[in-house]
PDB file of C-alpha atoms in Angstrom:
ATOM      1  CA  UNK A 106     112.688  44.137 116.071  1.00  0.00           C
ATOM      2  CA  UNK A 107     113.907  42.397 112.729  1.00  0.00           C
ATOM      3  CA  UNK A 108     110.347  40.799 110.107  1.00  0.00           C
ATOM      4  CA  UNK A 109     110.857  39.728 106.542  1.00  0.00           C
ATOM      5  CA  UNK A 110     108.493  37.777 104.798  1.00  0.00           C
ATOM      6  CA  UNK A 111     109.770  34.800 101.892  1.00  0.00           C
ATOM      7  CA  UNK A 112     107.193  34.751  99.631  1.00  0.00           C
ATOM      8  CA  UNK A 113     107.371  33.467  95.833  1.00  0.00           C
ATOM      9  CA  UNK A 114     106.867  35.817  92.384  1.00  0.00           C
ATOM     10  CA  UNK A 115     103.178  34.517  91.056  1.00  0.00           C
ATOM     11  CA  UNK A 116     103.064  37.116  88.120  1.00  0.00           C
ATOM     12  CA  UNK A 117     104.550  37.226  85.118  1.00  0.00           C
ATOM     13  CA  UNK A 118     107.353  37.741  83.836  1.00  0.00           C
ATOM     14  CA  UNK A 119     108.490  41.079  84.505  1.00  0.00           C
ATOM     15  CA  UNK A 120     111.737  43.768  84.531  1.00  0.00           C
ATOM     16  CA  UNK A 121     111.597  45.621  87.699  1.00  0.00           C
ATOM     17  CA  UNK A 122     112.348  48.849  86.875  1.00  0.00           C
ATOM     18  CA  UNK A 123     112.114  50.807  89.527  1.00  0.00           C
ATOM     19  CA  UNK A 124     110.775  50.191  93.636  1.00  0.00           C
ATOM     20  CA  UNK A 125     109.393  51.966  96.377  1.00  0.00           C
ATOM     21  CA  UNK A 126     110.168  51.067  99.621  1.00  0.00           C
ATOM     22  CA  UNK A 127     107.882  52.102 102.253  1.00  0.00           C
ATOM     23  CA  UNK A 128     107.526  52.391 106.027  1.00  0.00           C
ATOM     24  CA  UNK A 129     107.437  54.088 109.102  1.00  0.00           C
ATOM     25  CA  UNK A 130     108.509  56.467 112.335  1.00  0.00           C
ATOM     26  CA  UNK A 131     110.289  53.648 114.050  1.00  0.00           C
ATOM     27  CA  UNK A 132     111.908  51.938 111.026  1.00  0.00           C
ATOM     28  CA  UNK A 133     115.588  51.201 111.448  1.00  0.00           C
ATOM     29  CA  UNK A 134     116.353  49.801 107.962  1.00  0.00           C
ATOM     30  CA  UNK A 135     114.130  48.028 104.927  1.00  0.00           C
ATOM     31  CA  UNK A 136     114.905  45.778 102.299  1.00  0.00           C
ATOM     32  CA  UNK A 137     113.401  43.746  99.027  1.00  0.00           C
ATOM     33  CA  UNK A 138     114.972  41.245  97.975  1.00  0.00           C
ATOM     34  CA  UNK A 139     114.589  38.675  94.506  1.00  0.00           C
ATOM     35  CA  UNK A 140     116.130  35.354  96.024  1.00  0.00           C
ATOM     36  CA  UNK A 141     116.457  33.820  92.684  1.00  0.00           C
ATOM     37  CA  UNK A 142     119.948  32.423  91.055  1.00  0.00           C
ATOM     38  CA  UNK A 143     121.156  35.630  91.333  1.00  0.00           C
ATOM     39  CA  UNK A 144     120.367  36.774  95.107  1.00  0.00           C
ATOM     40  CA  UNK A 145     119.959  40.714  93.345  1.00  0.00           C
ATOM     41  CA  UNK A 146     119.248  42.859  96.047  1.00  0.00           C
ATOM     42  CA  UNK A 147     116.103  44.772  94.379  1.00  0.00           C
ATOM     43  CA  UNK A 148     115.904  47.274  97.414  1.00  0.00           C
ATOM     44  CA  UNK A 149     117.686  47.891 100.450  1.00  0.00           C
ATOM     45  CA  UNK A 150     117.932  51.189 103.367  1.00  0.00           C
ATOM     46  CA  UNK A 151     118.813  52.256 106.178  1.00  0.00           C
ATOM     47  CA  UNK A 152     116.092  53.589 108.643  1.00  0.00           C
ATOM     48  CA  UNK A 153     114.186  56.621 106.941  1.00  0.00           C
ATOM     49  CA  UNK A 154     110.977  59.047 106.881  1.00  0.00           C
ATOM     50  CA  UNK A 155     107.301  57.291 107.353  1.00  0.00           C
ATOM     51  CA  UNK A 156     106.101  60.105 105.223  1.00  0.00           C
ATOM     52  CA  UNK A 157     109.034  60.285 102.675  1.00  0.00           C
ATOM     53  CA  UNK A 158     109.761  56.435 101.206  1.00  0.00           C
ATOM     54  CA  UNK A 159     112.279  55.761  99.262  1.00  0.00           C
ATOM     55  CA  UNK A 160     112.083  55.884  95.298  1.00  0.00           C
ATOM     56  CA  UNK A 161     114.871  54.113  93.635  1.00  0.00           C
ATOM     57  CA  UNK A 162     114.540  53.758  89.748  1.00  0.00           C
ATOM     58  CA  UNK A 163     117.273  51.562  88.006  1.00  0.00           C
ATOM     59  CA  UNK A 164     119.123  52.517  85.056  1.00  0.00           C
ATOM     60  CA  UNK A 165     119.095  48.478  83.983  1.00  0.00           C
ATOM     61  CA  UNK A 166     115.919  47.064  84.788  1.00  0.00           C
ATOM     62  CA  UNK A 167     116.298  44.243  86.705  1.00  0.00           C
ATOM     63  CA  UNK A 168     114.153  40.734  85.427  1.00  0.00           C
ATOM     64  CA  UNK A 169     112.178  38.741  87.502  1.00  0.00           C
ATOM     65  CA  UNK A 170     110.485  35.557  85.765  1.00  0.00           C
ATOM     66  CA  UNK A 171     106.965  33.194  87.279  1.00  0.00           C
ATOM     67  CA  UNK A 172     108.558  31.548  90.352  1.00  0.00           C
ATOM     68  CA  UNK A 173     111.238  33.175  91.607  1.00  0.00           C
ATOM     69  CA  UNK A 174     111.717  33.537  95.641  1.00  0.00           C
ATOM     70  CA  UNK A 175     111.602  37.115  96.699  1.00  0.00           C
ATOM     71  CA  UNK A 176     112.235  38.194 100.049  1.00  0.00           C
ATOM     72  CA  UNK A 177     110.973  41.575 101.991  1.00  0.00           C
ATOM     73  CA  UNK A 178     111.597  42.654 105.428  1.00  0.00           C
ATOM     74  CA  UNK A 179     112.296  45.653 107.598  1.00  0.00           C
ATOM     75  CA  UNK A 180     113.885  46.274 111.254  1.00  0.00           C
ATOM     76  CA  UNK A 181     112.197  48.231 113.143  1.00  0.00           C
ATOM     77  CA  UNK A 182     113.440  49.740 116.681  1.00  0.00           C
ATOM     78  CA  UNK A 183     110.267  49.676 119.647  1.00  0.00           C
ATOM     79  CA  UNK A 184     112.198  51.033 122.730  1.00  0.00           C
ATOM     80  CA  UNK A 185     112.939  54.029 124.578  1.00  0.00           C
ATOM     81  CA  UNK A 186     116.697  54.801 122.636  1.00  0.00           C
ATOM     82  CA  UNK A 187     114.276  55.790 119.657  1.00  0.00           C
ATOM     83  CA  UNK A 188     113.022  59.241 119.758  1.00  0.00           C
ATOM     84  CA  UNK A 189     110.658  58.426 116.948  1.00  0.00           C
ATOM     85  CA  UNK A 190     108.442  56.478 119.526  1.00  0.00           C
ATOM     86  CA  UNK A 191     104.818  57.771 120.072  1.00  0.00           C
ATOM     87  CA  UNK A 192     104.436  56.565 123.400  1.00  0.00           C
ATOM     88  CA  UNK A 193     106.181  57.129 125.943  1.00  0.00           C
ATOM     89  CA  UNK A 194     105.062  53.232 126.767  1.00  0.00           C
ATOM     90  CA  UNK A 195     106.803  50.466 125.004  1.00  0.00           C
ATOM     91  CA  UNK A 196     104.832  47.268 123.721  1.00  0.00           C
ATOM     92  CA  UNK A 197     105.257  45.175 120.621  1.00  0.00           C
ATOM     93  CA  UNK A 198     104.617  45.744 117.295  1.00  0.00           C
ATOM     94  CA  UNK A 199     102.689  43.434 114.803  1.00  0.00           C
ATOM     95  CA  UNK A 200     103.919  43.119 110.839  1.00  0.00           C
ATOM     96  CA  UNK A 201     100.525  44.408 109.112  1.00  0.00           C
ATOM     97  CA  UNK A 202      98.365  47.372 108.369  1.00  0.00           C
ATOM     98  CA  UNK A 203      96.540  47.960 111.784  1.00  0.00           C
ATOM     99  CA  UNK A 204      96.209  50.217 114.139  1.00  0.00           C
ATOM    100  CA  UNK A 205      99.263  48.611 116.376  1.00  0.00           C
ATOM    101  CA  UNK A 206     101.165  47.602 113.608  1.00  0.00           C
ATOM    102  CA  UNK A 207     103.919  48.571 111.716  1.00  0.00           C
ATOM    103  CA  UNK A 208     103.868  49.170 107.471  1.00  0.00           C
ATOM    104  CA  UNK A 209     106.270  47.290 105.722  1.00  0.00           C
ATOM    105  CA  UNK A 210     106.441  47.513 101.701  1.00  0.00           C
ATOM    106  CA  UNK A 211     107.806  47.217  98.362  1.00  0.00           C
ATOM    107  CA  UNK A 212     105.729  48.890  95.874  1.00  0.00           C
ATOM    108  CA  UNK A 213     107.737  48.147  91.985  1.00  0.00           C
ATOM    109  CA  UNK A 214     107.416  49.761  89.137  1.00  0.00           C
ATOM    110  CA  UNK A 215     107.255  47.208  86.119  1.00  0.00           C
ATOM    111  CA  UNK A 216     108.292  46.080  82.564  1.00  0.00           C
ATOM    112  CA  UNK A 217     105.773  43.257  81.548  1.00  0.00           C
ATOM    113  CA  UNK A 218     107.456  40.949  79.233  1.00  0.00           C
TER     114      UNK A 218
END
């Protein structure tokens, strides 16, 4: 299953110094992109362990300005082929923080301009 969410950066202009990508045990891939004129990939990782989020600290900051389109997304495998499936029963996994949902977040390390 592939889920992504397009948003607009509605905060003051900033430099992104790093990013922490967090998901859960069903994760097969995750990304956070700035979809502005540069189309910058801020973070992109294959399946990761939900208990050990992937943290990236950049050598050079990535500038982001108010109104820039951004995207966060995850890919999950909730089929029987995934050995990390917590139950033998396959069910739809909705996006979000809830009992049956799957977590997908990008926590940014920022320097405000």
